[in-house]
mmCIF file of C-alpha atoms in Angstrom:
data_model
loop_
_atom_site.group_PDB
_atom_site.id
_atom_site.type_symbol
_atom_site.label_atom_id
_atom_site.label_comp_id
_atom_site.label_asym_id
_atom_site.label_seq_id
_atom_site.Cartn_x
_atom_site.Cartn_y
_atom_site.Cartn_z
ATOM 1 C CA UNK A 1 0.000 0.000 0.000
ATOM 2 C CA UNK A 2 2.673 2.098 0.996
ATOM 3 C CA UNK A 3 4.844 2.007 -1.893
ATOM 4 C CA UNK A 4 2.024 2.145 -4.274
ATOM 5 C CA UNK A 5 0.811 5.577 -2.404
ATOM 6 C CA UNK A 6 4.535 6.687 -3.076
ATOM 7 C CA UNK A 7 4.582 5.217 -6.194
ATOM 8 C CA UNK A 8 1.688 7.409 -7.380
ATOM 9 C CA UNK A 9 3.280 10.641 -5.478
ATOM 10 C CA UNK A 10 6.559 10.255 -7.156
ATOM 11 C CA UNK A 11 5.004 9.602 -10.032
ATOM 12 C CA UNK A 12 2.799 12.466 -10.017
ATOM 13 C CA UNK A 13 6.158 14.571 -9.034
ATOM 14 C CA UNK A 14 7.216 13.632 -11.991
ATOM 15 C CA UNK A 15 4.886 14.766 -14.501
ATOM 16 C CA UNK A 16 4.718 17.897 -12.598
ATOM 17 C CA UNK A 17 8.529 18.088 -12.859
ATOM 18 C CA UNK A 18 8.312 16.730 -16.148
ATOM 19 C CA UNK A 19 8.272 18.930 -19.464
ATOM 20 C CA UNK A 20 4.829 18.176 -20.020
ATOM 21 C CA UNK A 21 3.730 19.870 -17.046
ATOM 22 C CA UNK A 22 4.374 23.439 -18.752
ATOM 23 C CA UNK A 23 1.404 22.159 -21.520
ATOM 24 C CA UNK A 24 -0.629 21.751 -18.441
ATOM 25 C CA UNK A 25 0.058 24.505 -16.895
ATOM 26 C CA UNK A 26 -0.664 26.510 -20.225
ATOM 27 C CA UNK A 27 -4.206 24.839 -20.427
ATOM 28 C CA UNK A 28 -4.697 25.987 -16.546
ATOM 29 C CA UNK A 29 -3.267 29.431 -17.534
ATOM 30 C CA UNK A 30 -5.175 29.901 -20.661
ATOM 31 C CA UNK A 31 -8.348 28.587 -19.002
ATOM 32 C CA UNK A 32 -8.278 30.997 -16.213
ATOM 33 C CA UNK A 33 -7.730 33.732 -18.620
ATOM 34 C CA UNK A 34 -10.235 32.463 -21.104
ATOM 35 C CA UNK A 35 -12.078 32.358 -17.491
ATOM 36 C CA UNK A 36 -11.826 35.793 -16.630
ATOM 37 C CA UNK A 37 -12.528 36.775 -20.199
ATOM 38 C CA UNK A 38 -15.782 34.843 -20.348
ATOM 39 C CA UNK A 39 -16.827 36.130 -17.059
ATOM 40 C CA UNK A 40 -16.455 39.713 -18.065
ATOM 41 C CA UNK A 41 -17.563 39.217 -21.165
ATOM 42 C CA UNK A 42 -20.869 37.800 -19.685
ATOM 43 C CA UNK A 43 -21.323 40.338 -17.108
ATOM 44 C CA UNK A 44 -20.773 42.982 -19.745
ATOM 45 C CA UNK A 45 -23.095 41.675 -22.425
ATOM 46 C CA UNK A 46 -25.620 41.561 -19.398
ATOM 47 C CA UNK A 47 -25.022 45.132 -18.341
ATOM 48 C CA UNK A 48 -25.497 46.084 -21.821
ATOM 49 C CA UNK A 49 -29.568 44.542 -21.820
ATOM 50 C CA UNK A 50 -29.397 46.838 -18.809
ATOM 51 C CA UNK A 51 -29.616 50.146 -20.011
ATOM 52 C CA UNK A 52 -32.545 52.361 -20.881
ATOM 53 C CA UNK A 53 -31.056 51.963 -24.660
ATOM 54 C CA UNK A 54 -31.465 48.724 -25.053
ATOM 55 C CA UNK A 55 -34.662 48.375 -23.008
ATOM 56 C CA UNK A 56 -36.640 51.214 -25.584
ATOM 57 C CA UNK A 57 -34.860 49.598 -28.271
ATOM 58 C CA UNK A 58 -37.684 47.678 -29.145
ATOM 59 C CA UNK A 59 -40.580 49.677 -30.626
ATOM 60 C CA UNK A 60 -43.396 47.997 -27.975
ATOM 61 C CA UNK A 61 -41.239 49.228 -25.570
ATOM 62 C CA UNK A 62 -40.384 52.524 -26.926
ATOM 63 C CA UNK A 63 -44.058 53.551 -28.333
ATOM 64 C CA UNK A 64 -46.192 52.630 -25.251
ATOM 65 C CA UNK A 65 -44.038 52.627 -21.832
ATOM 66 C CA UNK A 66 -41.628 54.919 -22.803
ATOM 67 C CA UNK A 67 -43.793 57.743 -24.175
ATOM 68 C CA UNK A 68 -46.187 57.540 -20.980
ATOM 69 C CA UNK A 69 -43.084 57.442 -18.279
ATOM 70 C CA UNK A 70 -41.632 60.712 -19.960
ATOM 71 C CA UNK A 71 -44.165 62.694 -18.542
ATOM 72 C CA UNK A 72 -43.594 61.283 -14.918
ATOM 73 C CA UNK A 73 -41.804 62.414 -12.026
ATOM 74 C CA UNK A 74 -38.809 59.898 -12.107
ATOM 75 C CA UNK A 75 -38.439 60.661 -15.827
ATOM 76 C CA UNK A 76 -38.011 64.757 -15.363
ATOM 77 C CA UNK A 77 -38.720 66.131 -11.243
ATOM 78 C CA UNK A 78 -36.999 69.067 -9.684
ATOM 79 C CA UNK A 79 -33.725 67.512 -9.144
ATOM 80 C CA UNK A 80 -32.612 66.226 -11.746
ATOM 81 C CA UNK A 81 -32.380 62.586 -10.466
ATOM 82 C CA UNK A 82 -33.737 59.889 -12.922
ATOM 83 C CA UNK A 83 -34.971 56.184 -12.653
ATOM 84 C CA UNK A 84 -34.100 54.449 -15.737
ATOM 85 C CA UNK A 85 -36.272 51.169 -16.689
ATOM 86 C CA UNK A 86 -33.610 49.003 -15.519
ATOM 87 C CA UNK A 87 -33.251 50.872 -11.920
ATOM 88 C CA UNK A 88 -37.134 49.943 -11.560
ATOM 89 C CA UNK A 89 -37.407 46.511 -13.669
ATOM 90 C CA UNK A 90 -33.962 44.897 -12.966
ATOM 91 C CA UNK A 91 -32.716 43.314 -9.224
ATOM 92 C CA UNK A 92 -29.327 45.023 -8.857
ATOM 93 C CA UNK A 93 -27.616 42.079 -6.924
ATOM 94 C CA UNK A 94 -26.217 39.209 -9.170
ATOM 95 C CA UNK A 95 -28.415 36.411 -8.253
ATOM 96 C CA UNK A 96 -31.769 37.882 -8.256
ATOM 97 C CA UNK A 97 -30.854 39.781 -11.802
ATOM 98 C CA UNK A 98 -29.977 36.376 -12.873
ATOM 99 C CA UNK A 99 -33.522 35.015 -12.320
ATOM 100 C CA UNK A 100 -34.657 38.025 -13.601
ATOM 101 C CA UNK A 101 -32.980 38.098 -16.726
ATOM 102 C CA UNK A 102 -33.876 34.119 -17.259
ATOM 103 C CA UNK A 103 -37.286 35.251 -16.839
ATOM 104 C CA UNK A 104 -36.892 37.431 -19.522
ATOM 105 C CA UNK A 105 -35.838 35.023 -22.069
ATOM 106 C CA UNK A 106 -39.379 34.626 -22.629
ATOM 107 C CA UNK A 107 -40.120 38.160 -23.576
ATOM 108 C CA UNK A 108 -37.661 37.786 -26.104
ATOM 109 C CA UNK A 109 -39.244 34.649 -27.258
ATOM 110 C CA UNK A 110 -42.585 37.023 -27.222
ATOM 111 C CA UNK A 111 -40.419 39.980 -29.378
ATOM 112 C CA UNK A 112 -39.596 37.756 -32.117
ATOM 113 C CA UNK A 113 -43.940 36.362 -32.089
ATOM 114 C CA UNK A 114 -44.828 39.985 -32.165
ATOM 115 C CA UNK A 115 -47.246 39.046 -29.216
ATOM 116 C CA UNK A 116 -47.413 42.618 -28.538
ATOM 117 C CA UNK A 117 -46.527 44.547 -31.335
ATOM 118 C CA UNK A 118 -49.258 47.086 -32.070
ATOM 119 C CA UNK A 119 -50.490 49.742 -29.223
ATOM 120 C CA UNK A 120 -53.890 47.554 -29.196
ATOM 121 C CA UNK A 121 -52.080 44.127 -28.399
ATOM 122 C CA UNK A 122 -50.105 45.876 -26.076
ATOM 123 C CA UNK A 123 -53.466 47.370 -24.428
ATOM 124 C CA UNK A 124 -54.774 44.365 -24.602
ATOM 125 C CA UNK A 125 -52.110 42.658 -22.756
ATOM 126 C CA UNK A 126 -50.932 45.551 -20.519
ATOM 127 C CA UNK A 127 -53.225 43.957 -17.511
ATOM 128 C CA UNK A 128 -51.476 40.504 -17.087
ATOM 129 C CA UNK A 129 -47.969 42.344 -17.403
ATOM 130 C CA UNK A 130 -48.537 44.750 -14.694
ATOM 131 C CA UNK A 131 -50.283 41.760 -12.618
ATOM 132 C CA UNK A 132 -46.704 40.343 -13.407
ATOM 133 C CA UNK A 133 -44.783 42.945 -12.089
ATOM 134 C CA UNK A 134 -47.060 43.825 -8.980
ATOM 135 C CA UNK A 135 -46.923 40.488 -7.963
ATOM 136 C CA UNK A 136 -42.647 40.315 -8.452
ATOM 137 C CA UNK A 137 -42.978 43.928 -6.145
ATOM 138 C CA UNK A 138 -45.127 42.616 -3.279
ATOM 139 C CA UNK A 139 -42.895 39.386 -3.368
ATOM 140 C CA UNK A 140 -39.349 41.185 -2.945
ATOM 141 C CA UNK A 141 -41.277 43.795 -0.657
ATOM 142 C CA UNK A 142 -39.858 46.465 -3.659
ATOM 143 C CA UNK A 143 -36.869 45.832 -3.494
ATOM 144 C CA UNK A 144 -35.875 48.087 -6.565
ATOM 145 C CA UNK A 145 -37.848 51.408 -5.194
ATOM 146 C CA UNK A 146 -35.830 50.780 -1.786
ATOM 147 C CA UNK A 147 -32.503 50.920 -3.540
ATOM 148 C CA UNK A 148 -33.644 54.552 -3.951
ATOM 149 C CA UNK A 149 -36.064 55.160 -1.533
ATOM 150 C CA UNK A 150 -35.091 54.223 1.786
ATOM 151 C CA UNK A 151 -37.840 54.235 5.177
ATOM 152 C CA UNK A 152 -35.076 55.306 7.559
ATOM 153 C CA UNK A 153 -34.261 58.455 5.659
ATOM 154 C CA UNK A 154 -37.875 59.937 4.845
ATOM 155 C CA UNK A 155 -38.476 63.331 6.743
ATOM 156 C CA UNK A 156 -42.077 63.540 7.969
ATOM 157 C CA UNK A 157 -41.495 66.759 8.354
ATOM 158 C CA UNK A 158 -40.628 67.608 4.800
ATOM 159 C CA UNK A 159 -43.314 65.101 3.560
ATOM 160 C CA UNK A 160 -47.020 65.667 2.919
ATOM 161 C CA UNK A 161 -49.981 65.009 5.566
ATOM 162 C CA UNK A 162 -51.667 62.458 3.476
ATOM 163 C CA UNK A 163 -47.642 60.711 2.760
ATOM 164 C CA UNK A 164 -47.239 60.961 6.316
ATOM 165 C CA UNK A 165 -50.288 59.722 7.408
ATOM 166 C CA UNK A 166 -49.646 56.651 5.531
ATOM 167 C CA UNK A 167 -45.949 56.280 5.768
ATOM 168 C CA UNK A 168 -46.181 56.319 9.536
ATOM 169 C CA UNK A 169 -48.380 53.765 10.013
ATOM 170 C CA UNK A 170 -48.739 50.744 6.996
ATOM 171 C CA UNK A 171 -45.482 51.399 6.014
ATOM 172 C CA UNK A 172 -43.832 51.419 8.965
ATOM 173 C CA UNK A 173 -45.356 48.540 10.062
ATOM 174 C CA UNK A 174 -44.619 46.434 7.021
ATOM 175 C CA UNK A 175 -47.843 45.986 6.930
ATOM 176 C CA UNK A 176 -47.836 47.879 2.894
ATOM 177 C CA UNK A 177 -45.343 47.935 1.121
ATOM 178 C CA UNK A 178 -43.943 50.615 -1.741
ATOM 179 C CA UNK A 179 -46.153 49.030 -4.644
ATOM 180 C CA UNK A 180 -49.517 48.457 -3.111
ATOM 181 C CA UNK A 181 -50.075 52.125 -2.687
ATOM 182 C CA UNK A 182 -47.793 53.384 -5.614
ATOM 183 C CA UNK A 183 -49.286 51.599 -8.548
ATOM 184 C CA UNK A 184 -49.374 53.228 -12.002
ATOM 185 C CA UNK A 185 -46.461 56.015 -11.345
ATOM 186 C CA UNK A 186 -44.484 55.271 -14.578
ATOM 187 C CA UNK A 187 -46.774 54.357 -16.847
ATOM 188 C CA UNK A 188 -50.268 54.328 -17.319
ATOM 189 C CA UNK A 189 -52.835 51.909 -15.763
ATOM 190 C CA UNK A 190 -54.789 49.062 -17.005
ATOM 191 C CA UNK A 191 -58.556 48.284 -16.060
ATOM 192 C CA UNK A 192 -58.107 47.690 -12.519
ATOM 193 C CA UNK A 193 -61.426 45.955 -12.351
ATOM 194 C CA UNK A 194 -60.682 43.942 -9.169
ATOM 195 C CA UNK A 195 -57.110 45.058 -7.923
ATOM 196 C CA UNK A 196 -56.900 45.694 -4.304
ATOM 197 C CA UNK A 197 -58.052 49.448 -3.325
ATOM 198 C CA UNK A 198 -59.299 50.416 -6.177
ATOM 199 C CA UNK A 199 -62.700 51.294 -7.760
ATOM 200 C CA UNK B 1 -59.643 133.006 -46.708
ATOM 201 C CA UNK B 2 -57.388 130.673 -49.318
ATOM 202 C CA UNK B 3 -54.762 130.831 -46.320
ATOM 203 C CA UNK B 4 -57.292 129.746 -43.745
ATOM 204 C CA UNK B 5 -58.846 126.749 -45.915
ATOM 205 C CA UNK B 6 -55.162 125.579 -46.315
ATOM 206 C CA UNK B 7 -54.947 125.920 -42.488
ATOM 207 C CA UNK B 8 -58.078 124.040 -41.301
ATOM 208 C CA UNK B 9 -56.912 121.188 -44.028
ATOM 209 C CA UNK B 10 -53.559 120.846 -42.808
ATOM 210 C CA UNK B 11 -55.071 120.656 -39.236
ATOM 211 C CA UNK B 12 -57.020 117.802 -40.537
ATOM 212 C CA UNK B 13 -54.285 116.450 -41.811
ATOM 213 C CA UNK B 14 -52.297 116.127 -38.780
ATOM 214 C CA UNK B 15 -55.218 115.105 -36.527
ATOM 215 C CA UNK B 16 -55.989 112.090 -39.073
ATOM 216 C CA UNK B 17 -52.711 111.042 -38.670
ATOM 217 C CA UNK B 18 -52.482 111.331 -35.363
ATOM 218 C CA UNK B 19 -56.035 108.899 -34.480
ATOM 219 C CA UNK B 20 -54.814 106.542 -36.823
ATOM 220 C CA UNK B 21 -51.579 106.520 -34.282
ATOM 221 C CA UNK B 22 -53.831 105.887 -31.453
ATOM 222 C CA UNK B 23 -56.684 103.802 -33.196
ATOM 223 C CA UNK B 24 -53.738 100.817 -34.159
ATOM 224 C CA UNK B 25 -52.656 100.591 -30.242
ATOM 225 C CA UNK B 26 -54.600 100.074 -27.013
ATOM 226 C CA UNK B 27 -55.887 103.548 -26.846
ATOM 227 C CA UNK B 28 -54.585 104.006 -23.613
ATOM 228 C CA UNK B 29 -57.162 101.199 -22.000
ATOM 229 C CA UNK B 30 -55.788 99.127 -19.174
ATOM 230 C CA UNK B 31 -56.614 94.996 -19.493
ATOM 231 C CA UNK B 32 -55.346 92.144 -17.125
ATOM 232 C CA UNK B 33 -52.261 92.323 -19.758
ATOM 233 C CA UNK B 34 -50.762 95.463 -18.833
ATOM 234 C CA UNK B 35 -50.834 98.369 -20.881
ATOM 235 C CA UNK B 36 -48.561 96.289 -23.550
ATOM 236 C CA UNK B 37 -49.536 97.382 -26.962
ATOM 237 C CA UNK B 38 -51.401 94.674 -29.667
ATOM 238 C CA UNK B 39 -48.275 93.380 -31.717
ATOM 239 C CA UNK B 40 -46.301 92.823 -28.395
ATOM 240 C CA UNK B 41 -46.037 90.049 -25.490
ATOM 241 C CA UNK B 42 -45.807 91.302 -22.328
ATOM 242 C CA UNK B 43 -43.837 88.889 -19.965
ATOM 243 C CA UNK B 44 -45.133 85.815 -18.986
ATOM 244 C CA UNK B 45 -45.794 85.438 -14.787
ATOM 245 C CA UNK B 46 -43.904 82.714 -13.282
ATOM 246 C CA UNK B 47 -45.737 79.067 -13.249
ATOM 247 C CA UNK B 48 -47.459 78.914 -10.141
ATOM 248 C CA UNK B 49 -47.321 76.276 -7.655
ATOM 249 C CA UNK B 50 -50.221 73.824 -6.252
ATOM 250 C CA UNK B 51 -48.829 72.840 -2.458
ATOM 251 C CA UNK B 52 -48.904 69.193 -1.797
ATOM 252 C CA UNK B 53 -51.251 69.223 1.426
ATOM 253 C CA UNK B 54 -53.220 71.690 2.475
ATOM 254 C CA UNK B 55 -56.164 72.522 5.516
ATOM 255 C CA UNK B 56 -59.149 72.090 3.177
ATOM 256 C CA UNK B 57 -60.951 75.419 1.767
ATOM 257 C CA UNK B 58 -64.085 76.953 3.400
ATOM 258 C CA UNK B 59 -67.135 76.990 1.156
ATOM 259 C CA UNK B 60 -68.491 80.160 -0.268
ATOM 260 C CA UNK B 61 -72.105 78.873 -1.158
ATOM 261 C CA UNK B 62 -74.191 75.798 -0.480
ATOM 262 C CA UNK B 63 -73.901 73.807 -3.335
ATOM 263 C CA UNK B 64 -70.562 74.635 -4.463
ATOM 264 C CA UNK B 65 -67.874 71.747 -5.155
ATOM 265 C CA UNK B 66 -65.169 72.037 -2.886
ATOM 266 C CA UNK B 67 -61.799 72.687 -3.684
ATOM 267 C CA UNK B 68 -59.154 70.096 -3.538
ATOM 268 C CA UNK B 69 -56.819 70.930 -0.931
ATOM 269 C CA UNK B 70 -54.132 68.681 -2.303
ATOM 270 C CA UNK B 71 -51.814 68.149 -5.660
ATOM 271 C CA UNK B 72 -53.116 65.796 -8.138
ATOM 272 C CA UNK B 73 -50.100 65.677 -10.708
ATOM 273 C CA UNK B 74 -50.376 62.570 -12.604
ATOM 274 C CA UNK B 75 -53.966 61.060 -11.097
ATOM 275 C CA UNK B 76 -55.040 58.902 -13.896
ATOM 276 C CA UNK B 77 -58.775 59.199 -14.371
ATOM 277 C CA UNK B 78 -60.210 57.364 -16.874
ATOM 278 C CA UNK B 79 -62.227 54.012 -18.272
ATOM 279 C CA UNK B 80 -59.852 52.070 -16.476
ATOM 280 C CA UNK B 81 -59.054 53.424 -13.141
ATOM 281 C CA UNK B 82 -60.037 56.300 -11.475
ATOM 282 C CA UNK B 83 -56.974 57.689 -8.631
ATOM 283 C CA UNK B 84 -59.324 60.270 -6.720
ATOM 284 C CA UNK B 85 -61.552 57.046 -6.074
ATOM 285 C CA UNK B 86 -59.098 54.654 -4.663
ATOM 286 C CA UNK B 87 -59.114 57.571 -1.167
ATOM 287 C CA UNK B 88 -62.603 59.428 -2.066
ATOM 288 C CA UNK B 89 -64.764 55.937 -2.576
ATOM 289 C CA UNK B 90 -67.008 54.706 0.523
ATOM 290 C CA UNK B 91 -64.990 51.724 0.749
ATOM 291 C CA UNK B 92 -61.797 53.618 1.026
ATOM 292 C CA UNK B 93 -61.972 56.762 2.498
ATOM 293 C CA UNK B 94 -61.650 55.378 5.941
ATOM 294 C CA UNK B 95 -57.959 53.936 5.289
ATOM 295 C CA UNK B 96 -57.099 57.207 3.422
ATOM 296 C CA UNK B 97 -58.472 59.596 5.791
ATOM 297 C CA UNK B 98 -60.092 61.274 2.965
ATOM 298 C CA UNK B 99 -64.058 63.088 2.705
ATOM 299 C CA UNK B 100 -66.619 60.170 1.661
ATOM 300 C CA UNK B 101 -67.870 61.385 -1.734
ATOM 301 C CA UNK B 102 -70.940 62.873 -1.008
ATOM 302 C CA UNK B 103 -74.832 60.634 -2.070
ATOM 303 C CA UNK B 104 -75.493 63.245 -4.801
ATOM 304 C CA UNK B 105 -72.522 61.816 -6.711
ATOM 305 C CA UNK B 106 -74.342 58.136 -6.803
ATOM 306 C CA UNK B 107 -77.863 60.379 -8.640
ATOM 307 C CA UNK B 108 -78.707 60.430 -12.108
ATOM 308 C CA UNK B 109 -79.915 63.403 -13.173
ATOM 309 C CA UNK B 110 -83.298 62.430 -13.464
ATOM 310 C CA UNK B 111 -82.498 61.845 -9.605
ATOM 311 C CA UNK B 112 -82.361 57.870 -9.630
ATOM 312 C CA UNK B 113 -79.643 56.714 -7.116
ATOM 313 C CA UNK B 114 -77.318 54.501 -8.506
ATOM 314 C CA UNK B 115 -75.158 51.620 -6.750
ATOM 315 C CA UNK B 116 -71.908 53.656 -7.939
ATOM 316 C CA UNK B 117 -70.420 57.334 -8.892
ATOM 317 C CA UNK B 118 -72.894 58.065 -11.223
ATOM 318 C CA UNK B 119 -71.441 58.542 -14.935
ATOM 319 C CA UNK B 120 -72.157 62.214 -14.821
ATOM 320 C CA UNK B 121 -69.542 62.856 -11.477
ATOM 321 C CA UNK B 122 -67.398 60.102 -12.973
ATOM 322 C CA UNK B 123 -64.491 62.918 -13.824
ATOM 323 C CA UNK B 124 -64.035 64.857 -10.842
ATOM 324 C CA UNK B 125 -61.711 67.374 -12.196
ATOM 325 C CA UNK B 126 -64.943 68.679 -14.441
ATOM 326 C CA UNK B 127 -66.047 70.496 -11.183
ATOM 327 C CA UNK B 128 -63.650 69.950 -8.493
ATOM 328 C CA UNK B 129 -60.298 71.930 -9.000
ATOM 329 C CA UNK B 130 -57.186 72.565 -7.216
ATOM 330 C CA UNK B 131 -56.028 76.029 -6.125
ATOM 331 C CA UNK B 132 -52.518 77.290 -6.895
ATOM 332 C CA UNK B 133 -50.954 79.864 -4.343
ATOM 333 C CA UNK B 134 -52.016 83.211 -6.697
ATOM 334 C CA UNK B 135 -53.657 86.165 -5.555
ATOM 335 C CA UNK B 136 -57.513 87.152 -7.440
ATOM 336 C CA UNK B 137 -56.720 88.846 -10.836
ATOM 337 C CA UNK B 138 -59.579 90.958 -9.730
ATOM 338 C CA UNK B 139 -60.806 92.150 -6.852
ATOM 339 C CA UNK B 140 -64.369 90.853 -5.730
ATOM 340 C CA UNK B 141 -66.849 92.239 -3.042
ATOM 341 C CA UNK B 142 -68.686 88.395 -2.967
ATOM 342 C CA UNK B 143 -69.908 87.479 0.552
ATOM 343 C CA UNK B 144 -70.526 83.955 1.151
ATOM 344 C CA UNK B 145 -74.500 83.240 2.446
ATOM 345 C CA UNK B 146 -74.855 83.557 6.734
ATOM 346 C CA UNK B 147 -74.818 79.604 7.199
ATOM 347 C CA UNK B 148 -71.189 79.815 5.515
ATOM 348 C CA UNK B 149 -69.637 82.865 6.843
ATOM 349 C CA UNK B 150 -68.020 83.042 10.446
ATOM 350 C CA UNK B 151 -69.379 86.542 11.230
#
């Protein structure tokens, strides 16, 4: 037993010590480079389907969202400060922009169908998409609006009675969160026929 | 006499001249723009602001619509959702803190109560406005009714 363990050590030595090791060690190099390059390559091509570019590109996106969003607050407000489509649509930590972006293979799979690609399809469809995203929202208790918007660092004082009123009490108690009171600020609504707290 | 006809012409002259000066500008008549002539713009006034929250507004007669004592950039009202209903509605003005919308809004207007906002007070903004921090172009002498006024 022994001498087979050293056999297999010294022999292992050996084609480490042995010329053949440099080949290997160029395959490990090249790997972790090809590695690194991959990596960054990936993250890259992902930040680039993470722009507001690329997310108008598409007329649907550009003729119905985009048009109705311009004339919101987090498209043009008093200072200056935007929220892009991805700040609102995309998870900003890796994993949960992962999902997200799996998710969205199927949009692209709905792009190339043309499942929504006159205003009246996209009317049409407009409910079950914002049912979609309401329902992602209340699940990560919007998660994206915090990354902006942060509880601890709202001034009651500076706020509104009727934001106040609110903030201090479902808010604060988790009870609400950010999109069940908030629905419909970048873009226009669909028949909400149904959705909680409205008519 | 030649010398005087000449005269009296000349005057006329002048003074024809001189209306048709006056007749192509304001004439001296102050409007809400200013004494700026016809052909020019006078400076526009600075936007005014609606504050976000305010005490609500007194009512000047009995049937008036009151004014909204809030900011209502970007309420969507229309065949899909209506904003002002999701605080102003029976079933949610006691989470919102807001004024019940009053019966009259559930009437026809051949006075048949309906089970909802009746079509015709559907749009709120048709009668209810809000009020920007500006002073009355004109001054007014109006004195509410005795069941309205404090004194």
């Amino acid at each position: 037993m022994a001498r087979q363990k050293k056999g297999f050590l010294t022999r292992y030595k050996d084609m480490l010590l042995s010329p053949s090791s440099v080949a290997m060690g160029l395959i490990l190099g090249i790997g972790f480079v090809a590695g690194i390059v991959f990596w960054g390559g990936f993250n890259t091509g992902l930040e680039i389907t993470n722009t507001e570019e690329f997310c108008i590109g598409c007329h649907e996106m550009e003729n119905n969202v985009y048009q109705e969003y311009k004339s919101t607050i987090h498209y043009s407000n008093r200072s200056g400060v935007r929220a892009t489509c991805p700040d609102c649509h995309v998870p900003k930590d890796w994993t949960h922009k992962i999902v997200r972006k799996i998710q969205a293979s199927q949009e692209v799979w709905g792009k190339l169908t043309g499942y929504i690609n006159t205003r009246e399809k996209f009317v049409e469809h407009r409910k079950e998409m914002a049912l979609r995203e309401w329902q992602r929202m209340k699940e990560s208790d919007s998660r994206e609006c915090r990354n902006c918007h942060d509880f601890e660092y709202m001034d009651f004082s500076e706020q509104g009675k009727r934001s106040v009123k609110m903030h201090s009490t479902a808010l604060a108690s988790g009870e609400k969160t950010c999109i069940d009171c908030h629905k419909g600020i970048a873009h226009e609504l669909p028949d909400m026929e149904g959705v909680e707290g409205w008519h | 006499m030649k010398n005087l006809k000449s005269l009296v012409l000349v005057g006329w002259a002048v003074a024809l001249t001189a209306s048709m000066q006056v007749s192509a500008e304001i004439g001296g008549v102050q409007s809400l723009r200013g004494a700026e002539e016809l052909d020019s713009n006078n400076a526009a006034e600075e936007m005014k602001r609606i504050p976000r929250d305010r005490a609500t507004f007194e009512r000047d007669y009995l049937h008036q619509p009151p004014l909204i004592p809030h900011q209502v950039r970007g309420y969507q009202v229309d065949l899909n959702s209506n904003k002002c209903l999701s605080c102003h509605s029976w079933t949610n003005y006691k989470t919102s803190g807001a004024t019940k919308v009053s019966l009259t809004h559930f009437d026809t207007r051949d006075g048949q109560q309906l089970s909802d906002v009746s079509p015709r007070r559907y749009f709120c903004m048709q009668c209810h406005v809000p009020q920007a921090d500006a002073k009355p172009l004109v001054d007014n002498s109006f004195k509410s009714v005795d069941a309205l006024s404090a004194d």
